[in-house]
CSV table of C-alpha atoms in Angstrom, one decimal:
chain,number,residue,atom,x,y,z
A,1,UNK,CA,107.3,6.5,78.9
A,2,UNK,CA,108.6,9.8,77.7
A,3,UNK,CA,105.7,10.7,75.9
A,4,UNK,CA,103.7,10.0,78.9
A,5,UNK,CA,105.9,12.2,81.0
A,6,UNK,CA,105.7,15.0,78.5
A,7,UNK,CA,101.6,14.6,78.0
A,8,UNK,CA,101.3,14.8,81.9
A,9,UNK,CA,104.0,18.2,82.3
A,10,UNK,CA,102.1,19.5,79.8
A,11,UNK,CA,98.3,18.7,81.1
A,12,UNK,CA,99.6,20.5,84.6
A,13,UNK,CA,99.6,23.6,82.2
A,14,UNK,CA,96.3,23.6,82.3
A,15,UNK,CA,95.4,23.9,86.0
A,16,UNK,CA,98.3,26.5,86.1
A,17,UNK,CA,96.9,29.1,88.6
A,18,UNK,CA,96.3,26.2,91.1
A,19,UNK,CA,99.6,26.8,92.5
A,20,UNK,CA,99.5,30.5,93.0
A,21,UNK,CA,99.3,31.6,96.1
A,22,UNK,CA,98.8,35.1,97.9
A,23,UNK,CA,102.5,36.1,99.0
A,24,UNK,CA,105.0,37.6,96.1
A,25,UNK,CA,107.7,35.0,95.0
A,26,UNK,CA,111.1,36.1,96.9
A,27,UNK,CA,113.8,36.3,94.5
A,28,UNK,CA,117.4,35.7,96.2
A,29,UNK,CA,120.1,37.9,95.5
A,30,UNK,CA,122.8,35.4,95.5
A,31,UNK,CA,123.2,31.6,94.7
A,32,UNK,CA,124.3,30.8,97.9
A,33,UNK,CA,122.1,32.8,99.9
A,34,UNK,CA,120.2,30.5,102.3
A,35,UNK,CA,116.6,31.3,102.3
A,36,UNK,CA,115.0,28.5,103.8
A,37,UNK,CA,115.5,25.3,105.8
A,38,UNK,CA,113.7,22.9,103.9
A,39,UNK,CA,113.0,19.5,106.0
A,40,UNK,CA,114.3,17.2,103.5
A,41,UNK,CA,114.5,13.9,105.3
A,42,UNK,CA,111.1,13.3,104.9
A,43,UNK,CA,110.3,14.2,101.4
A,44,UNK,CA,112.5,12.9,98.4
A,45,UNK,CA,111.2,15.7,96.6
A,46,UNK,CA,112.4,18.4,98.8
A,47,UNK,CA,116.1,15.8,99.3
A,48,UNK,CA,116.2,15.8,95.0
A,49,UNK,CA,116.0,20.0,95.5
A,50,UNK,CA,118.4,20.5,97.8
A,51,UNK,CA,121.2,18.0,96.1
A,52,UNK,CA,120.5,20.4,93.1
A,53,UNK,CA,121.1,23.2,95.1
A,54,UNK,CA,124.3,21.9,96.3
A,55,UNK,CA,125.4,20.9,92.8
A,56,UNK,CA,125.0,24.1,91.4
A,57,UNK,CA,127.1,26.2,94.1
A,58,UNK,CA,130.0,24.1,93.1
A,59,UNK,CA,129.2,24.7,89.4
A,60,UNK,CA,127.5,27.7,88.9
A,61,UNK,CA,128.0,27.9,85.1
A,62,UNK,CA,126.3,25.2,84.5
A,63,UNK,CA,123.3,26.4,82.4
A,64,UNK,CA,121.1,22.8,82.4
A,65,UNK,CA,121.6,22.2,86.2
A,66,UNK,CA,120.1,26.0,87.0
A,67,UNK,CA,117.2,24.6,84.1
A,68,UNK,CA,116.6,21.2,86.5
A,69,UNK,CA,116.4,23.5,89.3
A,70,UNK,CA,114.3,25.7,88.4
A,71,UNK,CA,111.6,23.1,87.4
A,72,UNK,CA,111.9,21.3,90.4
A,73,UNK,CA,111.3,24.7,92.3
A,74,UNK,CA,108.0,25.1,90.3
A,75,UNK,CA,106.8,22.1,90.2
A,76,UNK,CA,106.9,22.5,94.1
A,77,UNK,CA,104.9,26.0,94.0
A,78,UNK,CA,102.4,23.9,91.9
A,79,UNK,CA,101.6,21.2,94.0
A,80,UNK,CA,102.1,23.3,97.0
A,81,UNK,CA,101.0,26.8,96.5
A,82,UNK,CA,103.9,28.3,98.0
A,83,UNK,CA,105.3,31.2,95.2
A,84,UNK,CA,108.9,31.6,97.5
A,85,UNK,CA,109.7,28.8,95.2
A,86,UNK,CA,108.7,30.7,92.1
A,87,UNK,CA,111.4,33.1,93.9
A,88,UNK,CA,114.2,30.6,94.1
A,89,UNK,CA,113.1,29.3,90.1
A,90,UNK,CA,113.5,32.8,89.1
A,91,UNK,CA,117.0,33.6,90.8
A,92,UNK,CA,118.4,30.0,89.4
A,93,UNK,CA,117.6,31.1,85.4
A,94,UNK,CA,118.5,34.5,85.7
A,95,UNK,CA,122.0,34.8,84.8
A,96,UNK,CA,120.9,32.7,81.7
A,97,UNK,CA,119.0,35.3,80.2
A,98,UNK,CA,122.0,35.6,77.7
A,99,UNK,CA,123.7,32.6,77.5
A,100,UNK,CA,120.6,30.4,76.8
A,101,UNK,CA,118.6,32.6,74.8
A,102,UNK,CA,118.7,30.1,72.0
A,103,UNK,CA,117.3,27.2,74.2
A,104,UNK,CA,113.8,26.2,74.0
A,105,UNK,CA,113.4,24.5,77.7
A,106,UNK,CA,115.0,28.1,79.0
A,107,UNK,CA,112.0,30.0,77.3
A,108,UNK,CA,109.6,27.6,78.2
A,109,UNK,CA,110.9,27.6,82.1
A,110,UNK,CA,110.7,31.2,81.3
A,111,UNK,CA,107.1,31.3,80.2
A,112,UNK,CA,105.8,29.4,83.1
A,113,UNK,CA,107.4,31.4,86.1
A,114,UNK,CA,106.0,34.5,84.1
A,115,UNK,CA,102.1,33.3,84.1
A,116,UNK,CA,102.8,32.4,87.9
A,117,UNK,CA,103.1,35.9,88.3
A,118,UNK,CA,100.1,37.0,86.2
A,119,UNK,CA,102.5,38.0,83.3
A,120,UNK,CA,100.4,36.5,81.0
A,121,UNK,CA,101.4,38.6,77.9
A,122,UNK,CA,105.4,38.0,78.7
A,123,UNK,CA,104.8,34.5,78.9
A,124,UNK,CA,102.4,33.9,75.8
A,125,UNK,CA,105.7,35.7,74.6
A,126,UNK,CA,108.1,33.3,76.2
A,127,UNK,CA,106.2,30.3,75.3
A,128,UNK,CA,105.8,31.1,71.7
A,129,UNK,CA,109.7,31.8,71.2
A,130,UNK,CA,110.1,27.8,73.3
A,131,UNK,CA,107.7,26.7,70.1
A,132,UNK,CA,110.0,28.3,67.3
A,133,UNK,CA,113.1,27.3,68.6
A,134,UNK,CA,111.4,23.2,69.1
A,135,UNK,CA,108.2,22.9,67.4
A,136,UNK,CA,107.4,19.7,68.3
A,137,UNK,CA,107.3,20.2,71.8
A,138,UNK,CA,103.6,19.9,73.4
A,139,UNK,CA,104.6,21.7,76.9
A,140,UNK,CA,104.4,25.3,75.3
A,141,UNK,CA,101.0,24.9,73.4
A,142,UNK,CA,99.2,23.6,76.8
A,143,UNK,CA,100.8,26.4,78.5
A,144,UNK,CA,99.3,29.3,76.1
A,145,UNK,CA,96.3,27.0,75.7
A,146,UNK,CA,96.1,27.4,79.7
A,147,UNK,CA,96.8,31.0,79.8
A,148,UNK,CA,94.0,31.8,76.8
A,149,UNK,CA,91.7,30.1,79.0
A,150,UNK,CA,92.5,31.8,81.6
A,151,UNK,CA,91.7,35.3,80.1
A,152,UNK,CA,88.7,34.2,78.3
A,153,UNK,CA,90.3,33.9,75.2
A,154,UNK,CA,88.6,30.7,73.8
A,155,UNK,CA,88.9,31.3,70.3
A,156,UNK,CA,93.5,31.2,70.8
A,157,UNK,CA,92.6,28.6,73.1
A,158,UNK,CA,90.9,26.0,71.2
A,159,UNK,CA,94.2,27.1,68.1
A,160,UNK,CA,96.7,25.7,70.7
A,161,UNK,CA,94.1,22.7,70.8
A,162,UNK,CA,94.0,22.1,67.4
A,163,UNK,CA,98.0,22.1,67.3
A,164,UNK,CA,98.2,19.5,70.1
A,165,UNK,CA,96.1,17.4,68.0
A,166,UNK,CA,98.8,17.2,65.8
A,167,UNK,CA,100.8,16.3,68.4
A,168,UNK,CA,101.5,12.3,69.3
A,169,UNK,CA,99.4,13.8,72.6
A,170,UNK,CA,96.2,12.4,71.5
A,171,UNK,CA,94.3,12.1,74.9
A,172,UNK,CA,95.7,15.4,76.0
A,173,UNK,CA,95.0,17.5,73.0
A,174,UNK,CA,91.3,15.5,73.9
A,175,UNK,CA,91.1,16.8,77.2
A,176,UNK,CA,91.9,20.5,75.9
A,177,UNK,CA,89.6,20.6,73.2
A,178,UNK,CA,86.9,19.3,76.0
A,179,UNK,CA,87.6,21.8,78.8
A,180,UNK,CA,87.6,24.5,75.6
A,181,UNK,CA,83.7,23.2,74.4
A,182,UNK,CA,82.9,22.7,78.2
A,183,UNK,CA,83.1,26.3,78.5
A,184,UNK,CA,81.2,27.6,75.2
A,185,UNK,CA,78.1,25.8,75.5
A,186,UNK,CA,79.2,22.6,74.7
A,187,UNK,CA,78.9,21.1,77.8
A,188,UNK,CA,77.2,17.6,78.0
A,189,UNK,CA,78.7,16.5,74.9
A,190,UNK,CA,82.3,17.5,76.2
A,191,UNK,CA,82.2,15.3,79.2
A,192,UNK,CA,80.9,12.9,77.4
A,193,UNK,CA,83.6,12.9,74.9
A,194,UNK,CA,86.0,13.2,77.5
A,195,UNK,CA,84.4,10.4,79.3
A,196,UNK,CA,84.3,8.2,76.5
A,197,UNK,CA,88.4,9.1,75.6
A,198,UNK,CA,89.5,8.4,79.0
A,199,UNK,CA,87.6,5.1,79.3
A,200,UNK,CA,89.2,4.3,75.9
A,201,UNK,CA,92.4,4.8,76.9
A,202,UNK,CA,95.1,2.4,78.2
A,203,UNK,CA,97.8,3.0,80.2
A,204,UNK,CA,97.9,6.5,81.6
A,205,UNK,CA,100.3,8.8,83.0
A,206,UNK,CA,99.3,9.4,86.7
A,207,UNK,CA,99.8,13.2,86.6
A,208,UNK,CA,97.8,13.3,83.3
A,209,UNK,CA,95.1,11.0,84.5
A,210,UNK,CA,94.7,13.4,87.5
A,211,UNK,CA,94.0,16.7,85.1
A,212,UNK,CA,91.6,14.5,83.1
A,213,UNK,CA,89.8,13.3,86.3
A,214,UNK,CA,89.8,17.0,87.9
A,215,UNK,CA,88.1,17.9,84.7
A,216,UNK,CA,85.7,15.7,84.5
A,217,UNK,CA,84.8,16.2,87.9
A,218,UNK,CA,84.1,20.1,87.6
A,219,UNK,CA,82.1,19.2,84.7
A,220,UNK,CA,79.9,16.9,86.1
A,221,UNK,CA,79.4,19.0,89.1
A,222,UNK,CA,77.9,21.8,86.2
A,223,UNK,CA,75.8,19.3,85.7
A,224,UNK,CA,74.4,18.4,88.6
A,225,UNK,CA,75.4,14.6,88.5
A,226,UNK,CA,76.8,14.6,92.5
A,227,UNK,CA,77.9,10.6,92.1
A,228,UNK,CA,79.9,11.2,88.9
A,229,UNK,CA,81.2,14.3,90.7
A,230,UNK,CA,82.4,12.6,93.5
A,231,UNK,CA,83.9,9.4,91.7
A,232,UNK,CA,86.1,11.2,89.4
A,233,UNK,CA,87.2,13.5,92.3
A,234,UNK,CA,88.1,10.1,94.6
A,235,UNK,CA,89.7,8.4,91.3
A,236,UNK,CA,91.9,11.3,90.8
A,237,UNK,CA,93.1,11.6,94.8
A,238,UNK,CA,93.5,7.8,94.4
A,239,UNK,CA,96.4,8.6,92.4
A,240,UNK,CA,98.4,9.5,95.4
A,241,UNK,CA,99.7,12.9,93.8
A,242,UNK,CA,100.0,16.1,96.4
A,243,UNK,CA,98.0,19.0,93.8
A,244,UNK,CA,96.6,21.9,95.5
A,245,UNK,CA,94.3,22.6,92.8
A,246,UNK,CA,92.6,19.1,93.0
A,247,UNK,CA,92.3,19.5,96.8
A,248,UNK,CA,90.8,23.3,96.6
A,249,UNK,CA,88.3,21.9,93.7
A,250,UNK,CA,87.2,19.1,95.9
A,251,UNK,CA,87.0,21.0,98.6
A,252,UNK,CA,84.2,23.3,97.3
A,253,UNK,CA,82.4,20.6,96.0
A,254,UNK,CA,82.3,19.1,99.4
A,255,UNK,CA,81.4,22.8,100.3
A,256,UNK,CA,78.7,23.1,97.8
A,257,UNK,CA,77.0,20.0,99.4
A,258,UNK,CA,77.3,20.9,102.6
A,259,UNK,CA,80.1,18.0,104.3
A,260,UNK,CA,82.4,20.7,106.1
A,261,UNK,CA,83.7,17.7,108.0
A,262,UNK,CA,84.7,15.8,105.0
A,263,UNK,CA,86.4,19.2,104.3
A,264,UNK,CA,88.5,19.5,107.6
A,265,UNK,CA,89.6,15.8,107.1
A,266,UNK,CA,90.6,16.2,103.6
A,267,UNK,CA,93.1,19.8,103.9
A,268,UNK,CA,94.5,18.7,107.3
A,269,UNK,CA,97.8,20.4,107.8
A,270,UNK,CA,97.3,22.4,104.8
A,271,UNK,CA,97.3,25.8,106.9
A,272,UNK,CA,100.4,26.8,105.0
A,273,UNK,CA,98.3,27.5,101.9
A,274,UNK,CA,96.5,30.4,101.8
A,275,UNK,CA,94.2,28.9,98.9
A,276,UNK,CA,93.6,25.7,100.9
A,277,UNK,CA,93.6,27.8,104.3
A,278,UNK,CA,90.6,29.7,103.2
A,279,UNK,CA,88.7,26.4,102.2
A,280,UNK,CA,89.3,25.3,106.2
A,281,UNK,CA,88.2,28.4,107.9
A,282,UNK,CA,84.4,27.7,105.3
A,283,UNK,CA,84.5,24.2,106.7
A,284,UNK,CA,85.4,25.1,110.3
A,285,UNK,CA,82.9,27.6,110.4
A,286,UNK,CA,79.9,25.7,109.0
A,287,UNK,CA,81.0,22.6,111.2
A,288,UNK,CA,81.4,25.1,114.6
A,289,UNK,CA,84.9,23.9,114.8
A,290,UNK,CA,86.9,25.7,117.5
A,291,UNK,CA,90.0,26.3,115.0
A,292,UNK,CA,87.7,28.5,112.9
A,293,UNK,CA,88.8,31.3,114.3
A,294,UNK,CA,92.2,31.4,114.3
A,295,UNK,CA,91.9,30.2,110.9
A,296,UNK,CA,89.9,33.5,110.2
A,297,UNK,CA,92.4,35.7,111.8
A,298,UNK,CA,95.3,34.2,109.7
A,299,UNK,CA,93.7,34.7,106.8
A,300,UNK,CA,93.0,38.3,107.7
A,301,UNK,CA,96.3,38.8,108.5
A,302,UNK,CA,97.9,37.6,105.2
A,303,UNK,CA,95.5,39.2,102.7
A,304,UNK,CA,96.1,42.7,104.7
A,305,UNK,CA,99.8,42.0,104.0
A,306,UNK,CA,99.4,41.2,100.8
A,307,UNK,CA,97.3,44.3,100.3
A,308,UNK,CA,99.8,46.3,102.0
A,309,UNK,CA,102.6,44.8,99.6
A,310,UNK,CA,100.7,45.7,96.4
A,311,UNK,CA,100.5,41.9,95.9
A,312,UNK,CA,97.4,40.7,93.6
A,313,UNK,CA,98.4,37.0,92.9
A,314,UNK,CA,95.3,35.7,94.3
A,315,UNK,CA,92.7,38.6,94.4
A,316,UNK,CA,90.3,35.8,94.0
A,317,UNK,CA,89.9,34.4,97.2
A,318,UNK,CA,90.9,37.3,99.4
A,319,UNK,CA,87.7,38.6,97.7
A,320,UNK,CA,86.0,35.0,98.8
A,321,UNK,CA,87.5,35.6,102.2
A,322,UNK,CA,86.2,39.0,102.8
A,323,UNK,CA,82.0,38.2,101.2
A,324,UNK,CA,82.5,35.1,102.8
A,325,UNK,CA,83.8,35.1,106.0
A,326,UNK,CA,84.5,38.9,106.4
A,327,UNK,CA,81.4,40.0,105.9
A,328,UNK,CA,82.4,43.0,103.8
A,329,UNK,CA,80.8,42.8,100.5
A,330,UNK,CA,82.7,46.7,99.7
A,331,UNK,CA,85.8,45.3,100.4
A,332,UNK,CA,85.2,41.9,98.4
A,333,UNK,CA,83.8,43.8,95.2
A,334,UNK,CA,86.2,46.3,95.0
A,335,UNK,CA,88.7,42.9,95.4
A,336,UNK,CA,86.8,40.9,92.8
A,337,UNK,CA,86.6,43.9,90.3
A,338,UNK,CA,90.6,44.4,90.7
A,339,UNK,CA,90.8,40.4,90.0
A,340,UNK,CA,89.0,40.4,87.0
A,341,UNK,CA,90.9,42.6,84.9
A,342,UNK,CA,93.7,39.9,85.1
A,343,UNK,CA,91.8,36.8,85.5
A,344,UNK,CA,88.2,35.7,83.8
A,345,UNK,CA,87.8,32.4,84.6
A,346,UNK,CA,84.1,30.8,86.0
A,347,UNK,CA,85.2,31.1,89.2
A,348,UNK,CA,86.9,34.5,89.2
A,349,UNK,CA,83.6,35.7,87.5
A,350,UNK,CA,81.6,33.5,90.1
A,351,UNK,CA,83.1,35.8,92.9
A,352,UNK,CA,82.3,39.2,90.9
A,353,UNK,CA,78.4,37.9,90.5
A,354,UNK,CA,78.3,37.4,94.3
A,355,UNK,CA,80.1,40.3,95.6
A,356,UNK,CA,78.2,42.9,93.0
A,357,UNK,CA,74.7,41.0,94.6
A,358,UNK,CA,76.1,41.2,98.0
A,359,UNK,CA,76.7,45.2,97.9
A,360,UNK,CA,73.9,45.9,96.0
A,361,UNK,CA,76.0,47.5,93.1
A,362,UNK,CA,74.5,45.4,89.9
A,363,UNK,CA,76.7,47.2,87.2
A,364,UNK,CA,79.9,46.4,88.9
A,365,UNK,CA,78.6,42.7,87.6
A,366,UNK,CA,78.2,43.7,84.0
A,367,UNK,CA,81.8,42.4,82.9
A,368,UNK,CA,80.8,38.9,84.3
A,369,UNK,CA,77.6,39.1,83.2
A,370,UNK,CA,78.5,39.8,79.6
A,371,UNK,CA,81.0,36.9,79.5
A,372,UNK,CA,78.3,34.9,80.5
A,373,UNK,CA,75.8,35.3,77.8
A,374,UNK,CA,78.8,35.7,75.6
A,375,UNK,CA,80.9,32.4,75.9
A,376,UNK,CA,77.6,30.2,76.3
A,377,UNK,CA,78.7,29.0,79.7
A,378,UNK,CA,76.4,26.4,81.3
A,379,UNK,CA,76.1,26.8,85.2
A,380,UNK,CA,72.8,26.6,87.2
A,381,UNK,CA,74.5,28.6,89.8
A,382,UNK,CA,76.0,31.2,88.0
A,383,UNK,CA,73.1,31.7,86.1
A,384,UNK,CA,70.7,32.3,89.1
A,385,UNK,CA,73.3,34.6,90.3
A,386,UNK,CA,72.8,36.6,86.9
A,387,UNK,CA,69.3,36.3,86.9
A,388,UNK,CA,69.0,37.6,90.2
A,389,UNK,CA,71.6,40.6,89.3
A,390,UNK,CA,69.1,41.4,85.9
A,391,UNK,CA,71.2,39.7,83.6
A,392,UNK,CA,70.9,36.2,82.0
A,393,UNK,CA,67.7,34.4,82.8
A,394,UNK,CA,67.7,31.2,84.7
């Protein structure tokens, strides 16, 4: 059962910017500083968060309680999108910057809060200093395997693979050497391997079952196989587990082929989350639903505060938000060209292609359009956007 925990910690790696959402993480100044009434009756997650947080103002020095709390914070800005608990994580492990400098969980609890914030070269950092001081543990490879991804890095990437295939993590070393080949022009034979290792395997941790699933299911959408798509999306929310990223990925899909409704039923009372927020002002919109609009205007008004703020934790979809929904392609590019010197995943170079069509400025599309000849990636979508911007042919 351990193992299974660990395989499915560390498969979260590798949906990590799921969780991020558009407000800067609020750091607390003191350890009793009251920040925020969580409604804990209702959620045992939130009741397990707070009785840490009681537990540590009576013993402050207590270096593995401020380590407990600090992953329960994250794991809630995962699953949630909400970075204030990034903000909390980071205030619990500060004053152990010292003290546990020879503790692998500290640097790995280190590394993770770091990539939140688009830190990725602290946290490759972080996470390789958790890997000397426990080399057997899998979390730190999935998390720089997640953060070479990330950054288009496939080369590092599939390395931290091949090290988690020495690993006792057999189906998850499987899944990242899939999602590595799925992007590199491997594609139909890295769902089918993945396919095949999943349906091979027995019993499964749930929280790793739903990264393999989500996988799967943004492959098969690549290729075009709407059923498949739709069954491993459905088998993964089966699972019962709140994860923002599998809700926004589903979302689109149901986007992409046009069921808005089946959008606005699925992110109900997700307005919280910007990422899941924007998803419901598409849907609301194509469905003529009066909430659309309000939805609109919040969105407005949070990515203006963000920009305000100097914040650029989700560049991604305020660009969506303003090609989409704004209808200011100027305002998206120059959005999407910002996001792209942090982030180069499909989707972040998905928004580039679009917005560079949209204002009519096809060099602005030429760092997209290079990683896509480049890398081999296999998207009809993306590659009429490239054709139609002079790049890649269809």
């Amino acid at each position: 059962m351990r193992t299974e925990r660990t395989a499915a910690a560390a498969a979260a790696a590798l949906c990590l910017l799921a969780g991020a959402a558009l407000a800067a993480p609020f750091t607390p100044a003191r350890d009793d500083e009251v920040v925020e009434r969580l409604p804990v009756a209702s959620d045992p997650t939130l009741r397990a968060v707070e009785s840490l947080r009681r537990q540590l103002a009576s013993r402050p020095g207590d270096s593995a309680l401020r380590l407990d709390l600090a992953e329960r914070y994250f794991a809630l800005a995962m699953a949630q999108g909400d970075p204030r608990y990034v903000g909390y994580a980071l205030s619990a492990i500060a004053p152990l910057e010292r003290s546990a400098a020879g503790e692998a969980r500290y640097w790995l609890v280190r590394g993770q809060l770091q990539q939140y914030t688009h830190d990725f070269d602290a946290a490759v950092r972080s996470l390789q200093r958790a890997s000397e001081l426990s080399p057997q543990a899998t979390q730190p490879i999935a998390w720089r395997a997640a953060i070479h991804m990330v950054q288009a890095r496939y080369a590092q990437a599939a390395a931290e693979c091949d090290q988690l295939a020495r690993t006792p993590e057999t189906l998850l070393a499987q899944g990242c050497i899939a999602y590595v080949r799925s992007v590199t022009g491997q594609l139909i034979p890295a769902y089918q391997m993945l396919s095949d290792a999943v349906a091979a395997a027995g019993q499964v941790d749930p929280g790793l079952m739903l990264w393999l699933q989500t996988r799967l299911a943004e492959m098969a959408v690549r290729l075009q196989r709407w059923g498949d798509a739709e069954r491993h999306y459905r088998t993964a929310l089966a699972l019962g587990i709140t994860d923002q990223f599998l809700l926004g990925s589903y979302a689109d899909f149901l986007l992409q082929r046009e069921r808005p409704a089946d959008v606005l039923a699925l992110l109900a009372g997700w307005e919280r989350s910007d990422i899941l927020l924007l998803r419901l002002a598409l849907a609301g919109r194509a469905a003529g639903d009066p909430r659309a609009g309000d939805w609109n205007a919040q969105l407005r008004t949070r990515f203006e505060d963000a920009a305000r703020r100097g914040d650029r934790l989700h560049e991604q979809e305020a660009a969506r938000w303003a090609l989409d929904l704004a209808n200011d392609p100027a305002r998206a590019l120059a959005q999407a060209r910002n996001n792209y010197t942090l982030q180069k995943e499909p989707r972040d170079a998905e928004i580039l292609l679009r917005a560079a069509l949209a204002a009519r400025q096809s060099a602005a599309a030429q760092p997209a359009l290079a990683w896509l000849k480049e890398s081999g990636y296999e998207d009809p979508a993306l590659q009429q956007l490239a054709a139609r911007l002079g790049g890649t042919p269809r």
